Coordinates of N, CA and C in Angstrom, one line a residue:
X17 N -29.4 5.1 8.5 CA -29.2 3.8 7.9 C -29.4 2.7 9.0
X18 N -30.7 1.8 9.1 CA -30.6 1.0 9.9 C -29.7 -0.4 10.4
X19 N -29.1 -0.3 9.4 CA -27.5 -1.6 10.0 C -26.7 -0.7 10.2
X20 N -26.5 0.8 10.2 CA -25.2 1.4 10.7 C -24.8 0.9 11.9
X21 N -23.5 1.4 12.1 CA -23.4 1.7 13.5 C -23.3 2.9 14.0
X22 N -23.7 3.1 15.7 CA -23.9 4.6 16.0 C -23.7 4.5 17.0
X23 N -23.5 5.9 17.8 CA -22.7 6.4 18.9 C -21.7 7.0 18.6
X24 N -20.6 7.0 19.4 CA -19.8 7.9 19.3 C -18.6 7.4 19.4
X25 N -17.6 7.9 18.9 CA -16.0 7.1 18.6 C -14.9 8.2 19.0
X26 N -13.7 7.5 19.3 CA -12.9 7.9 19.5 C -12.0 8.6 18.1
X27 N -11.3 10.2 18.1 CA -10.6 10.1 16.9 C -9.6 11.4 17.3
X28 N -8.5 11.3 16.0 CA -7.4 11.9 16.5 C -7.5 12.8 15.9
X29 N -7.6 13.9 16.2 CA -8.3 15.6 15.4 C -7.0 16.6 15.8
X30 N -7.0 17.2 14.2 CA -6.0 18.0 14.3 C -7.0 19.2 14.2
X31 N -6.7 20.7 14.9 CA -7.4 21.7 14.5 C -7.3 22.9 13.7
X32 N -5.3 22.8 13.9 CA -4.9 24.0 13.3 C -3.1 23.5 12.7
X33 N -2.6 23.8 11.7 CA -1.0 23.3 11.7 C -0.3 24.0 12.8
X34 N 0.3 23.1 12.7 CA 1.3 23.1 13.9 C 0.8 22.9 15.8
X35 N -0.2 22.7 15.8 CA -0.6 21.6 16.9 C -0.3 20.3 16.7
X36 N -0.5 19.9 18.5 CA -0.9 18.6 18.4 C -1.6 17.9 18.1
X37 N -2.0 16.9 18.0 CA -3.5 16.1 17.9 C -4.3 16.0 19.1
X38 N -5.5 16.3 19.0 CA -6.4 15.9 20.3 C -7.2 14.5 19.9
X39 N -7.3 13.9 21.4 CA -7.9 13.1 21.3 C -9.5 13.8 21.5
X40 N -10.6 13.1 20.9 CA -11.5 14.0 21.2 C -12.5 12.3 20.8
X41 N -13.9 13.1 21.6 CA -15.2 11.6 21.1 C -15.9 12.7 19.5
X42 N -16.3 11.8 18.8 CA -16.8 12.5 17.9 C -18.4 11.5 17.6
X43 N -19.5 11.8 17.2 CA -19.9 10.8 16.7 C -19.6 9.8 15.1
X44 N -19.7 8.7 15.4 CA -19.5 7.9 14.5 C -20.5 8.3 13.6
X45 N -19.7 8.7 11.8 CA -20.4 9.2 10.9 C -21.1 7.7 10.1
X46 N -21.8 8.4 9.8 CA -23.0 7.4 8.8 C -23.3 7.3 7.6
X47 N -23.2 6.8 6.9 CA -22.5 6.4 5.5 C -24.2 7.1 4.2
X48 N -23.2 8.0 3.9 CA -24.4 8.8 2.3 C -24.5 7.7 1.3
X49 N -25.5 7.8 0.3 CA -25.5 7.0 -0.8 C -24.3 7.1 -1.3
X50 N -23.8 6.0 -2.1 CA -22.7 5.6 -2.4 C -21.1 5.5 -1.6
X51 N -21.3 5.5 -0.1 CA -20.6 5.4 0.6 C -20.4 4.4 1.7
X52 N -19.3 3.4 2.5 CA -19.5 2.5 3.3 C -18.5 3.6 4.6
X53 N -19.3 2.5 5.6 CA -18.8 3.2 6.8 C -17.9 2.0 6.7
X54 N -16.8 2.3 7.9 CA -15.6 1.1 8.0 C -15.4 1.4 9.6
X55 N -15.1 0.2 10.4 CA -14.4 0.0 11.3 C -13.0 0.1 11.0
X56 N -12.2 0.7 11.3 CA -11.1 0.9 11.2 C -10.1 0.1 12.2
X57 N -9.0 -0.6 11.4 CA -8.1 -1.8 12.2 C -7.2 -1.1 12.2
X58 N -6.5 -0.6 11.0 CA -5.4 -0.1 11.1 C -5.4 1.3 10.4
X59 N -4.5 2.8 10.6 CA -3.9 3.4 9.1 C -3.1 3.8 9.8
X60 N -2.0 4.1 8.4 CA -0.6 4.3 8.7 C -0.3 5.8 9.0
X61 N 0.9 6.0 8.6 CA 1.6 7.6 8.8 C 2.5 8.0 7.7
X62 N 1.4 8.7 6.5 CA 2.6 9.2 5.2 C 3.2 10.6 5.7
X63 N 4.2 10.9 4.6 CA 4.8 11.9 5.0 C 3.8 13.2 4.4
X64 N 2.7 12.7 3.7 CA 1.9 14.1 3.6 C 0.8 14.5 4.9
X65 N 1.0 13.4 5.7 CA 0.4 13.9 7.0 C 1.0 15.2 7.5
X66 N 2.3 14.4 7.5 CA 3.5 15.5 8.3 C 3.3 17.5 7.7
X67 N 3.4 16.8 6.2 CA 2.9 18.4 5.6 C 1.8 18.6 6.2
X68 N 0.8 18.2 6.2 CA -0.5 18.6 7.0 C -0.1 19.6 8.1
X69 N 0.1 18.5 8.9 CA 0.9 19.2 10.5 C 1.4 20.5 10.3
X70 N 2.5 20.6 9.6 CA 3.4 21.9 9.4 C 3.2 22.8 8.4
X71 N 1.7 22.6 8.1 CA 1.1 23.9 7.2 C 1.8 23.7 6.0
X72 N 2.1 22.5 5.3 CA 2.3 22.8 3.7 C 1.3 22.8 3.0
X73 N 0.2 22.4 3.2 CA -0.8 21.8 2.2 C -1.5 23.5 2.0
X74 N -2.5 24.1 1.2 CA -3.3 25.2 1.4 C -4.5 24.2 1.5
X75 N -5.6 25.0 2.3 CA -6.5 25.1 2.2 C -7.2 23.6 2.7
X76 N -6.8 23.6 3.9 CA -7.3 22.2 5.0 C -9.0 22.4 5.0
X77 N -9.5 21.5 5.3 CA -10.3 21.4 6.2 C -10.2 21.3 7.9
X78 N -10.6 22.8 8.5 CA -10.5 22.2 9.9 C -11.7 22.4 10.8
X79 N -11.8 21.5 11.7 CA -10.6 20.8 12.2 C -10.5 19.2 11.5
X80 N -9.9 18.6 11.2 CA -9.2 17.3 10.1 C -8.8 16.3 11.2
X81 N -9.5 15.2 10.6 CA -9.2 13.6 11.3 C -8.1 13.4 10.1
X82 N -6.8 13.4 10.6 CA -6.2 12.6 9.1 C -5.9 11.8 9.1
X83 N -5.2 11.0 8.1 CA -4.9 9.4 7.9 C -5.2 8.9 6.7
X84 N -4.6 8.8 5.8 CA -5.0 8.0 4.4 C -4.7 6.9 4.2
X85 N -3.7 6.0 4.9 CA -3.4 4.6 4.5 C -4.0 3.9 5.0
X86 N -5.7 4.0 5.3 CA -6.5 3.2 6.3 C -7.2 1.5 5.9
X87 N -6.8 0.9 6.7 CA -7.3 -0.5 6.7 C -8.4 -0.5 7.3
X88 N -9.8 -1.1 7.3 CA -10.9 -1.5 8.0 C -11.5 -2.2 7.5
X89 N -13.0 -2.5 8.1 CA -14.0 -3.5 7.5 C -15.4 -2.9 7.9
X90 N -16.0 -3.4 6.7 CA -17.1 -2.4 6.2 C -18.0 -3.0 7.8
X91 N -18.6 -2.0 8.3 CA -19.5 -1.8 8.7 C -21.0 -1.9 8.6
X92 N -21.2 -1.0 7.2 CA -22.5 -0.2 6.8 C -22.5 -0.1 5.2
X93 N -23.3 -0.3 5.0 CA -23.3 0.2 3.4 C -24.1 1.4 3.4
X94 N -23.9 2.5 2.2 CA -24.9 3.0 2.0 C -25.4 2.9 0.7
X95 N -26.8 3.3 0.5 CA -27.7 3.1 -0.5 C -27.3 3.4 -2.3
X96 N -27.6 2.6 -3.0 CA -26.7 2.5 -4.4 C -25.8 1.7 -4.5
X97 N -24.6 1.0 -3.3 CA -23.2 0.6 -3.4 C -23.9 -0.9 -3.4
X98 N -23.0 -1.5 -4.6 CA -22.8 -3.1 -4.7 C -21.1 -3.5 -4.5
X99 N -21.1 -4.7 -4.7 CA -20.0 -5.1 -4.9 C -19.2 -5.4 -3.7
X100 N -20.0 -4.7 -2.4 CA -19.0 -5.0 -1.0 C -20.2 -5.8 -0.3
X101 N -19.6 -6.1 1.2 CA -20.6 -6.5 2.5 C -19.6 -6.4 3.3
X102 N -20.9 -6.7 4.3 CA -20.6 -6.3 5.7 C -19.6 -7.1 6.3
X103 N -18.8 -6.7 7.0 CA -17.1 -7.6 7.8 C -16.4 -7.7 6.4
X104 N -16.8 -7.5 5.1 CA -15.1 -7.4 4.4 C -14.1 -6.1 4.6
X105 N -12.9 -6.8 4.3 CA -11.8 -5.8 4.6 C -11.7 -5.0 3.7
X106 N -11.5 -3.4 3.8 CA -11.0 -3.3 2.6 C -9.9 -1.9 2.6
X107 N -9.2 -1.2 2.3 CA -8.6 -0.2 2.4 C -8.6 0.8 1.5
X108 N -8.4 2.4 2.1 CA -8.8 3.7 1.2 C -7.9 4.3 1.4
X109 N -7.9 4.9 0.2 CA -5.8 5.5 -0.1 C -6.4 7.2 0.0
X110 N -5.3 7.9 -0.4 CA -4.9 9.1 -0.5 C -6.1 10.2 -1.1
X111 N -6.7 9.3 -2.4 CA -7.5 9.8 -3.6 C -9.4 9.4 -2.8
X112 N -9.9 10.4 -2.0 CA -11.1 10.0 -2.2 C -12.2 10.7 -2.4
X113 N -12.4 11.5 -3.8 CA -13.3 11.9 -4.2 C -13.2 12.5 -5.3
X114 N -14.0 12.0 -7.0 CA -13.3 12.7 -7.9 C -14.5 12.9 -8.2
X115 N -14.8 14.2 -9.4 CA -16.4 14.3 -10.2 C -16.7 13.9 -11.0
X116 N -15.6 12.8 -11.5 CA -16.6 12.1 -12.8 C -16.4 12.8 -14.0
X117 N -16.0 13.6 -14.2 CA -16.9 15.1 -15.2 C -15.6 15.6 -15.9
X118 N -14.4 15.6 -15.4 CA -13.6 16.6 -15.9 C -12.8 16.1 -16.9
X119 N -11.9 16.7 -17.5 CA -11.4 16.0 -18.9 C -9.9 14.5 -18.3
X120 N -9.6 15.0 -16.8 CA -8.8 14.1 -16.7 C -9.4 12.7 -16.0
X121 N -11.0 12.8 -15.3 CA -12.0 11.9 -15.4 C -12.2 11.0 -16.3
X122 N -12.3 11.8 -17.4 CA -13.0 10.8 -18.8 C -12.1 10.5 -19.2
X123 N -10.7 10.9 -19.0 CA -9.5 10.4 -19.8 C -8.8 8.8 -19.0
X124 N -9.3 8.9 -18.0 CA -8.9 7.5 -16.9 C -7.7 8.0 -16.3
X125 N -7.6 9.5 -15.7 CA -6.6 10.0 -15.0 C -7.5 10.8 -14.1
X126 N -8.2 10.4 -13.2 CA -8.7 11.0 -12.0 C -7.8 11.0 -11.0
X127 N -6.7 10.4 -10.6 CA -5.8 11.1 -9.9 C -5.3 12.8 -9.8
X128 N -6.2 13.1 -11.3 CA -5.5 14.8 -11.9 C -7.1 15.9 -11.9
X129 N -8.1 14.7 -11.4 CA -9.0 15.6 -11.1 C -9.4 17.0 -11.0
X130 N -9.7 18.0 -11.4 CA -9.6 19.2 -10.6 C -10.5 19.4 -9.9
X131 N -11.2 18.8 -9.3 CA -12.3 18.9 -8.5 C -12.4 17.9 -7.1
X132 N -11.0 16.9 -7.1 CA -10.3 16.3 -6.4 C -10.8 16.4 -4.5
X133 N -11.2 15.5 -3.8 CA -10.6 15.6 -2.8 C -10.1 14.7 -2.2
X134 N -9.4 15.0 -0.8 CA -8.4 13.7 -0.2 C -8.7 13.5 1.2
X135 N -8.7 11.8 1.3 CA -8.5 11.4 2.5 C -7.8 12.1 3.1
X136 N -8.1 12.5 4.5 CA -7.4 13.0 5.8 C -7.1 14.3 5.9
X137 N -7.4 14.9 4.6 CA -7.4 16.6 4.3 C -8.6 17.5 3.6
X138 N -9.2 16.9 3.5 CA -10.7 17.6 3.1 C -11.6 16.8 3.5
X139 N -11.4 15.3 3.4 CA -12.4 14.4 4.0 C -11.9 13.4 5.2
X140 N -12.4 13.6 6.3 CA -12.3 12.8 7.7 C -11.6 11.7 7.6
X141 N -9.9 11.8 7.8 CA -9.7 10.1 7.7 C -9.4 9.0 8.6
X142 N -8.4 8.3 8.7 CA -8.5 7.2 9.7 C -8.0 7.4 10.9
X143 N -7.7 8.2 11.4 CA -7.0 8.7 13.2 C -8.3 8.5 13.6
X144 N -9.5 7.1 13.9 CA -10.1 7.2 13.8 C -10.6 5.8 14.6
X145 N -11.8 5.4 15.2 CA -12.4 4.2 15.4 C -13.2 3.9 14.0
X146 N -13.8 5.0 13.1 CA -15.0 4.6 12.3 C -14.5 6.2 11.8
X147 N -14.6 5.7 10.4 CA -15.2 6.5 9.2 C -16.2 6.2 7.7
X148 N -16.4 7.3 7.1 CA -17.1 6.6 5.7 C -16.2 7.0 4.5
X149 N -16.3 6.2 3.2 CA -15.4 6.6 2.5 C -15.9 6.2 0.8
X150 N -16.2 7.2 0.1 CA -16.6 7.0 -0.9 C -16.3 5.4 -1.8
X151 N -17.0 4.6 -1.6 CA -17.4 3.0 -2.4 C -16.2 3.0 -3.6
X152 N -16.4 3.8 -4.3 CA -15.2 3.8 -5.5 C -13.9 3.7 -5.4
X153 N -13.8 4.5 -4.3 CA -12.2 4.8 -3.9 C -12.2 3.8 -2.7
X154 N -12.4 2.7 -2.7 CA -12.5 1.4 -1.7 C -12.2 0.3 -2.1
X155 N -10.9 -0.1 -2.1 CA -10.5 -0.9 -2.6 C -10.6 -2.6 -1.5
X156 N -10.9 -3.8 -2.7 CA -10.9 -4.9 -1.1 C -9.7 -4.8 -1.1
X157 N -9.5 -6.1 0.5 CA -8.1 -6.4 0.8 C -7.9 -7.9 0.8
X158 N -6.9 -8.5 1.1 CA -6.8 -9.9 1.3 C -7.1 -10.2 2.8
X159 N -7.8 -11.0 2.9 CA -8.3 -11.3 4.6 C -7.7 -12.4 4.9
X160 N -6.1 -13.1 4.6 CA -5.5 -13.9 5.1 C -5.4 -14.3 6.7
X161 N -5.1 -14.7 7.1 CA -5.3 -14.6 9.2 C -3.8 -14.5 9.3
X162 N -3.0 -14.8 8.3 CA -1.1 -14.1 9.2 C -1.4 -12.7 8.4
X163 N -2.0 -12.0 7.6 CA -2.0 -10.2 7.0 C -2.6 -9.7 7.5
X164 N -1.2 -8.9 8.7 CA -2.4 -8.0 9.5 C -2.5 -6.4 8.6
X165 N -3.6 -6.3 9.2 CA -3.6 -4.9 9.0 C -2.5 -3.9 8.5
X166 N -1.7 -3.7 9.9 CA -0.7 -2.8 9.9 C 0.3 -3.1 8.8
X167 N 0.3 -4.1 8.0 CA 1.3 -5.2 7.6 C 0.5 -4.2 5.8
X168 N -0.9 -4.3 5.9 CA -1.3 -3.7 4.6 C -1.3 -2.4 4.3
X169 N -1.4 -1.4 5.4 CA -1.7 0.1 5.4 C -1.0 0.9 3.9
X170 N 0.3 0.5 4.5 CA 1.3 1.4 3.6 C 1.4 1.0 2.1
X171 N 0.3 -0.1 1.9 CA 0.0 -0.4 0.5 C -0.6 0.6 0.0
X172 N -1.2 1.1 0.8 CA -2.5 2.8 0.5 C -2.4 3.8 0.0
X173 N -0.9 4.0 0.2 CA -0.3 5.2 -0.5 C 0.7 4.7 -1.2
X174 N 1.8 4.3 -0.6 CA 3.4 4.4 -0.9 C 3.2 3.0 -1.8
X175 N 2.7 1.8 -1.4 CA 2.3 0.8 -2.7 C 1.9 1.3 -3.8
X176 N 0.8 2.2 -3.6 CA -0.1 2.7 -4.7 C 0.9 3.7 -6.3
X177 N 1.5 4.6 -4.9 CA 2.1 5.8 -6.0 C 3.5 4.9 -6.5
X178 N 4.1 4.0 -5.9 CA 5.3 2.7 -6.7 C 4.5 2.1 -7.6
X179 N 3.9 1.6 -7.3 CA 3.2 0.8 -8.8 C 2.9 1.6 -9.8
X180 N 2.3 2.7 -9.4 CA 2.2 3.5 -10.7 C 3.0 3.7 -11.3
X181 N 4.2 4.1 -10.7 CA 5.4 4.7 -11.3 C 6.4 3.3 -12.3
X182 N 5.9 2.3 -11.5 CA 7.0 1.3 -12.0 C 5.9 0.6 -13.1
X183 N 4.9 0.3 -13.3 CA 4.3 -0.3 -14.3 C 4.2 0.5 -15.2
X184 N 5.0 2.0 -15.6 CA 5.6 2.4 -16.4 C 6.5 1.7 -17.1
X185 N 7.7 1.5 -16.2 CA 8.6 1.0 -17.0 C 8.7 -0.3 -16.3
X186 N 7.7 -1.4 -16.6 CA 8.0 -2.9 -16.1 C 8.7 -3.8 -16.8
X187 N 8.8 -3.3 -18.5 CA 9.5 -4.0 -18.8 C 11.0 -3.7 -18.8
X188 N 11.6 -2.5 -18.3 CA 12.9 -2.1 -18.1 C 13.9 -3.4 -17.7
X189 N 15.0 -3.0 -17.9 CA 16.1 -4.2 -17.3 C 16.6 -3.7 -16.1
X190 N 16.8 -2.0 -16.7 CA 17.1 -1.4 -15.4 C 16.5 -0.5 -15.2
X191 N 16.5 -0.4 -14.1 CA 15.5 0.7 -13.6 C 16.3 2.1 -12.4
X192 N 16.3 3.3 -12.1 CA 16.4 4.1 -11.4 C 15.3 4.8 -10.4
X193 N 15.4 4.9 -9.5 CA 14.4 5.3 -8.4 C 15.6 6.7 -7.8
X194 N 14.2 7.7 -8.0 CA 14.6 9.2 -7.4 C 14.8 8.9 -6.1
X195 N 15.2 9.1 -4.8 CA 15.0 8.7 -3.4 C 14.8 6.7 -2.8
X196 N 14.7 6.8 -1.5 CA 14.4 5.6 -1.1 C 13.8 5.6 0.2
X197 N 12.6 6.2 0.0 CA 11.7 6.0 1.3 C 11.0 4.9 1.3
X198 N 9.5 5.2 1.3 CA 8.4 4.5 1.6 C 8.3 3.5 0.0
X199 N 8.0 4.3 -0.8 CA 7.5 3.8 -2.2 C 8.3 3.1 -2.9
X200 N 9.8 3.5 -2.6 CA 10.6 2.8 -3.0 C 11.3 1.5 -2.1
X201 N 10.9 1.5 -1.1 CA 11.3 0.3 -0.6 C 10.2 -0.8 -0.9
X202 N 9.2 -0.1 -1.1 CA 8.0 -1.9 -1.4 C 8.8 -2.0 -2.8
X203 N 8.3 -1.1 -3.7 CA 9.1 -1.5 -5.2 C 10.0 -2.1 -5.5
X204 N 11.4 -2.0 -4.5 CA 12.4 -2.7 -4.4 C 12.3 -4.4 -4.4
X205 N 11.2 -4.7 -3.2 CA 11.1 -5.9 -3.4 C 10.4 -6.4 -4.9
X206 N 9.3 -5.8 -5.5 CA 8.9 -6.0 -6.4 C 10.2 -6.2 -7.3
X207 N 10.8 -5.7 -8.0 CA 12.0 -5.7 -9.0 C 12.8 -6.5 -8.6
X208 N 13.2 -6.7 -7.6 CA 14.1 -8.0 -6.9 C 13.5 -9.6 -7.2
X209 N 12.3 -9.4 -7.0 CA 11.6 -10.4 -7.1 C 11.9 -11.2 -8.9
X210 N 11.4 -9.9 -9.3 CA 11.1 -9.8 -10.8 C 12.7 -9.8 -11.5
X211 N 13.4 -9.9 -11.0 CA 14.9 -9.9 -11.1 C 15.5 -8.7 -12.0
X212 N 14.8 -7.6 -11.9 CA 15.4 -6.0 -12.2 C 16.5 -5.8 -12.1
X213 N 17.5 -4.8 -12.4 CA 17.9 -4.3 -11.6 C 17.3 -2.8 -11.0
X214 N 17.8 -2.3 -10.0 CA 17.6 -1.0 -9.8 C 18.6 0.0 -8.8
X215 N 18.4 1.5 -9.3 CA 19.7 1.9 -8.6 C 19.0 3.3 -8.0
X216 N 19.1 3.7 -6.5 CA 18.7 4.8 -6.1 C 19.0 5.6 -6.1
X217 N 19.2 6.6 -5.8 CA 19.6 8.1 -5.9 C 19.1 8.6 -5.1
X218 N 19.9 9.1 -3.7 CA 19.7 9.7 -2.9 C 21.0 11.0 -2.3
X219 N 20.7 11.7 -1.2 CA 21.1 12.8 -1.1 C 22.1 11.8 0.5
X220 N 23.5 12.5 0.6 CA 24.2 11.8 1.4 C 23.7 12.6 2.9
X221 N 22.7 13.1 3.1 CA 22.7 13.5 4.5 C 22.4 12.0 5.5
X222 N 22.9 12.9 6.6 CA 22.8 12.1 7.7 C 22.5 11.5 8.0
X223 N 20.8 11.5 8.1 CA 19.7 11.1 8.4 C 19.0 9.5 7.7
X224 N 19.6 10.3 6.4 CA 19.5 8.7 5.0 C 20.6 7.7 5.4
X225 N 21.8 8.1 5.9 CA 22.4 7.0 6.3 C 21.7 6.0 7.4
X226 N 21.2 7.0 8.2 CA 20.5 6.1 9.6 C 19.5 5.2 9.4
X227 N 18.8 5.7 8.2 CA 17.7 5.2 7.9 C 17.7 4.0 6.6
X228 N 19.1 4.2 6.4 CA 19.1 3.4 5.2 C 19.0 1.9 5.2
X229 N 19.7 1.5 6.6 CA 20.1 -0.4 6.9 C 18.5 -0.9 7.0
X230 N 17.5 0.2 7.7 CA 16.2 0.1 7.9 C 15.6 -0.9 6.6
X231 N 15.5 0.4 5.7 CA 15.0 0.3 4.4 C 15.6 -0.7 3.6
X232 N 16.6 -1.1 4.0 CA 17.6 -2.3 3.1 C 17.0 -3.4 3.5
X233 N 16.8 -3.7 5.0 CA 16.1 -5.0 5.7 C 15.0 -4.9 5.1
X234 N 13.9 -3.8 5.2 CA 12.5 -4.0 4.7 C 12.3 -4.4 3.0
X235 N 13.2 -4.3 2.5 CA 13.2 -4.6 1.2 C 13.9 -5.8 1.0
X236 N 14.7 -6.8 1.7 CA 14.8 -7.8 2.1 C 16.1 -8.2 1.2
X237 N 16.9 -6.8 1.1 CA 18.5 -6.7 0.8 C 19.4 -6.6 2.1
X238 N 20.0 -7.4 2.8 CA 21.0 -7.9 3.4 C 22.3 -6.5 3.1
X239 N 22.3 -6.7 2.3 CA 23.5 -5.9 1.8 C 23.8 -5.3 0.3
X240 N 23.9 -4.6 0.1 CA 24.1 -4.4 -1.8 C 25.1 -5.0 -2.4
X241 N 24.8 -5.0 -3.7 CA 25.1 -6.1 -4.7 C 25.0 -4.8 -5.8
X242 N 26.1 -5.2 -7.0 CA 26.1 -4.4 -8.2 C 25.0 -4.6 -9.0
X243 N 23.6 -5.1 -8.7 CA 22.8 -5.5 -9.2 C 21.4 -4.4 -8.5
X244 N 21.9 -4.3 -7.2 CA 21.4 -3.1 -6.5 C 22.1 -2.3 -5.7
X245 N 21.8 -0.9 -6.0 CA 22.6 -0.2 -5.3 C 22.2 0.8 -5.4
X246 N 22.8 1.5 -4.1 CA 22.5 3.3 -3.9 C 23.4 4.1 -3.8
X247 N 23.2 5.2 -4.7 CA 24.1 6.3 -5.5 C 24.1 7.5 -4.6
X248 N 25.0 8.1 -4.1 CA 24.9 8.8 -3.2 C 24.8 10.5 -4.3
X249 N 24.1 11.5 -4.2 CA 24.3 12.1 -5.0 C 23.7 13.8 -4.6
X250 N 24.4 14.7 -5.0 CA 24.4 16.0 -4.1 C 23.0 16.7 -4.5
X251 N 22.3 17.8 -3.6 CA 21.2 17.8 -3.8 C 21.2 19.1 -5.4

């Protein structure tokens, strides 16, 4: 592709579970029809990375660049893709590659794919200077000058799979959330905003205590209110 870019990039390559990551030079890949290459600003760290690492997932691709919450700006296009250019931002979540073809395809549930593959575990993801990433599964971003990057990443996954869940029940009064990690703390602000209520459910270990004043701040609860609250509850 003659506007690509090319050479060779830095990326954080896992080879086997339960190593560390290497830093290693790779060349910068070059974008197939229907695919853009991205300069990569930012991606985050889901907890299905972590599976990665510790051998939950079957059947990796290795050795694996992972990273699915990735922020960048297109670089490259490749041949067939409209709709984008070059320097817009855009970010690529968890889901990137479906066939079109299968009954959960044509039903408008390609998340259920069976022919599925994923950022950072079958396909190259952002632990990365430069990747490419199927055009469909490329969502834009907002290019405000105070939204950084790092500030959008976690929209890529943990935004993604909260909205799903909650534009289920948006018109609820009230609402319950299994746990309160990642997904549920953006949510939280959503329903707060929206003047919900909502109530968590979580497991009283340790750990969730530590983590919880965290998650309270990020959701921009000060302190709980009978209007929000978390339910301490055995596993």
């Amino acid at each position: 592709m003659p506007n690509s870019v090319s050479g060779t990039m830095r990326a954080m390559v896992l080879h086997h579970s339960g190593e560390a990551l290497r830093l290693e030079h790779w060349p910068i890949p070059q974008p197939a029809a229907g695919q853009l290459q991205l300069r990569i600003e930012a991606c985050g760290v889901c907890r299905t990375d972590l599976h990665l690492l510790d051998g939950e997932l079957p059947y990796p691709r290795w050795p694996i660049i992972p990273g699915h919450e990735i922020v960048g700006r297109v670089s490259a296009i490749g041949a067939g893709v409209t709709g984008f250019t070059v320097g817009e931002r855009v970010g690529v979540p968890w889901l990137g590659w479906t066939c079109g073809q299968c009954r959960f395809c044509l039903s408008g549930r390609e998340n259920l794919c069976e022919s599925a593959r994923f950022t950072g575990y079958q396909i190259y993801g952002g632990y990365a200077d430069y990747t490419v990433a199927d055009a469909r599964y490329c969502f834009p971003l907002p290019c405000h000058a105070d939204q950084s990057a790092a500030e959008l990443a976690p929209l890529l996954c943990a935004g993604l799979i909260g909205y799903r869940a909650l534009r289920l029940v948006s018109e609820a009064h009230k609402v319950g959330i299994y746990g309160f990690g990642a997904a549920a703390h953006i949510i939280a602000q959503v329903m707060r905003h929206a003047g919900q209520e909502f109530y968590a459910f979580t497991r009283p270990a340790t750990q969730k205590r530590r983590t919880l004043p965290v998650f309270l701040a990020l959701a921009g609860l000060a302190a709980l209110t009978k209007r929000h609250q978390i339910c301490w509850t055995r596993p």
